[in-house]
Every structure is written in structure tokens, then in C-alpha cells.
């Protein structure tokens, strides 16, 4: 019988062995036969970069692979998996890997949203893959569907719950009446939160993911600084309670949409807490789960749902990218190029079109509602619904509460209108202003 030579192993370097990295390592070391069968060659873990070689490690992960030099390790592998987080040394290590001809798999949305162009150019120049399925919505396959499956369609709008921590926190506030800080601590203990949870709470993590999704969906480079961002630290227990009473739930949403012609318009990309009707599919997304709702011209509405955070779920997306990159390594061919030919202008935040629900405390006397409605009309903002709660509310004693929901208008005119309403003598206080999406 002729002797067939077995293919050389595909060498994988793992940069980071924390919540995600440890699960990736376990996926490789505990599953070698399956991985080899899927790839067509053995997959060999050649090193693991960590901050300290004394860090806790699952006994199945060989300690001998540990190093504290991620940049050096990045130069001696066929595939480099970056799950350290942060900007440096992740950026330098990835550039080193790409320039040495290695494919890179990363979960680092913060890095991609800030330094994407430099990294994609290095990947294009080397003709290798730079894959990042885990960077948006953890385990949910969303990068590949938008980048590849929908590449022949026009995406009009993306509405996503893309941060597990804040969804978990808002859910805990609504269902168990927990305070925000207490719920954040639980999310940290469960491994959902970023190293600094401010990135989750203040919407930076979701904004980075929104930039990545918008870039792919609209074939335009969108970076973190293009995304209007507001986190959930201003959301109160009373907001959550009123949302429920008025038929909504509060979600931190990432919104990316084309305004105007689908192939020649302008795009708006933003992250903010929003009231979502309790009948909308996104309203039923609980805990740390994520969901991305995509509206495309030909495909219509699509929804992608699953675990958006956590070590094991996220490792599924990382390992999927590793298998794809390893297969390409074996079969040959260049990595996928970045698609950035459309160049839609990105609108400033004030040009976004949205709806507001304004909750305000007003003097409890006749004629006040008409006054407030008059100000809205003067500013060309039309009212969808008004609700008046009984006097002596919890928000302001001796006052009545008005809850006004507007029709869609430019963000700038809605903001000016709220200022004009606040200036009325009969208005004691604007208690909260929340945007309404998905209605
Ligand atoms: N935890 C999650 O649910 C998800 C995390 N991600 C992303 O995955 C990446 C990693 O996140 P986690 O695993 O949660 O972080 P982690 O903090 O649990 O782990 C980080 C690992 O990288 C190592 N590391 C950090 N800086 C290093 C340096 N300078 N040199 C050598 N090693 C270094 C640490 O020793 C640790 O092993 C981040 O980019 C994060 O945004 C993405 C999706 C979900
Ligand atoms: N901190 C992030 C982790 C996944 O990207 C989140 O909470 O979603
Ligand atoms: Na994903």
C-alpha cells in the first residue's frame, strides 16, 4: 500500500486564559480527535500567554505552555487566538501574528472598534483571516450571517441587545427589584462583565459591538467615536416600574440604521436605554441572553438569539473561527477581505430619528396638560399617547405625573422640545426621558 503522509499539525497560540481563554484551551485539549476530524489535521496548542504564570488553571490545561510574553508567542503559530482584552499588548501581538502570516481569531470588540482599519489592512496585506465571531453577541452566529449570508441583500436596520451584563442587570431590576450596583456585582461573579464593568454599564462595550455590526451591515467603516452612546447608570427603579405600567420593558439597545435610500442614504448608529413594547420579540430576551433583530430588504425580518456572554458559550464562537481558519490553512486560498466600499456618511447623534417617552411632574390643576401639549405642537412634535397618574405621586408630592409618548422626530427637535416643556411654570420637574424603539 502507498504510504500517505499525515498532515502537519495546525499550531494554535492562545493569548489569554481567563473566563473565555480557559474554555478555549479546554475545547482544544479535551477534544483533539473531533477537532482534527473537522479540520483535517491535528490542532496543537503551542503556548498560552497569561499575566502571571502562577494564575489558577484547570488541571487539564498543561501549565508548561504558559508564558507571560504574548507578543513573542504571537510570532510562532499558524493561528493566534487573542482573548486577553484591552488595547495593548493585544494590538501589537495581533499585528505581529498577521505580519508573520498567521490567521487571527479575536473576541476583542474594544480593539476592533478602535483599531479595526489598521488590523484589517494588515490581514488583507498578508492575505490571512482576521475572524471575530465572539466579539459581538458571544455564542450567537451574527458576524458570519451579516458578513457572508446577507452580503447580497441590503440591510436597513439592526436593533440589538448586545451586552449580556446590562440585560442581566435590567432584568434583575425589573423582576427582583434589585439595585443596579448589586446586580452588576452578580454579573461580575458570573463572568459576564468586562474587566472594568463601567464598559458594560456605560454602554462602551455595546457601542463597540454596534460599530462592528454597522461596519459589516453597511460596508462602511464605523468606529467607536461614530457611535452615540448612553449607558444604563441613569435608569432608576421607578423608570423600570413605569415602563411596566405603560406596556414596555427597558433594554440597552444598539441601533444601526440607514436613513434615506437603502443604497445611498446616511447611517445612524447609537446605543442607549430604550423602551421596547412588551410585545416585541426583543422584550422577551431575559438575563444575560442577547438578541439581534435585523431588517433586510429581501430577507425581511431576522432574529438571532442566544448566549451573548460567559466563558463556555463564547468559546464556541472562538473555536468555530479556529476551525474555519485551520481549514483554510489546509486548503489554501486568501482570507476574506474587509468589505468597506459603500462609504455611507455617519449622521451626528442629533440627526437620529426616534421617539421619546417623557415622564414629568406637573402642578395638579386644570389646563396644564393643554399647556404642555401646546409646547409640543409649537415645536412640531406630535403626541402619540398621554397618560396622567393621580396626584401625590411617588415622584413629587403635591404634583401629578404626566407620561407623554411622542411620534418619531429628529433627536435634536425632541431635545429642544423637552427643554421648552421644562421651562413652563406649571412643570415642576422632568423626571425621565427615555427613547422608544421597536414600536
Ligand atoms: N467574558 C465574556 O463573557 C466575554 C468576553 N469577551 C472578550 O474576550 C476577551 C477576554 O475576556 P475574559 O476572558 O472575560 O477576560 P479575563 O480577564 O477573564 O481574562 C483575560 C486573560 O488574559 C490574560 N492577560 C491579560 N492581559 C495580559 C497581558 N498583558 N499579557 C499576558 N496575558 C494577559 C490574563 O492573565 C487572563 O488570563 C475580552 O476582549 C472580552 O471583551 C467577548 C465575549 C464574551
Ligand atoms: N461584557 C460583555 C461580554 C460579552 O461580550 C457582556 O456583558 O456582554
Ligand atoms: Na457572535
Coordinates of C-alpha atoms and ligand atoms in Angstrom, one line a residue, residues 132-143 317, ligand 3:
X132 CA -14.1 37.8 15.4
X133 CA -17.4 35.9 15.7
X134 CA -17.0 36.0 19.5
X135 CA -16.6 39.8 19.6
X136 CA -20.3 40.5 19.0
X137 CA -23.1 38.7 21.0
X138 CA -20.8 35.9 22.2
X139 CA -22.0 32.5 21.0
X140 CA -24.6 33.9 18.6
X141 CA -23.6 33.5 15.0
X142 CA -24.1 37.1 13.8
X143 CA -20.8 38.2 12.2
X317 CA -17.7 31.1 18.6
Ligands
LIG3 NA1 -21.1 36.1 18.0

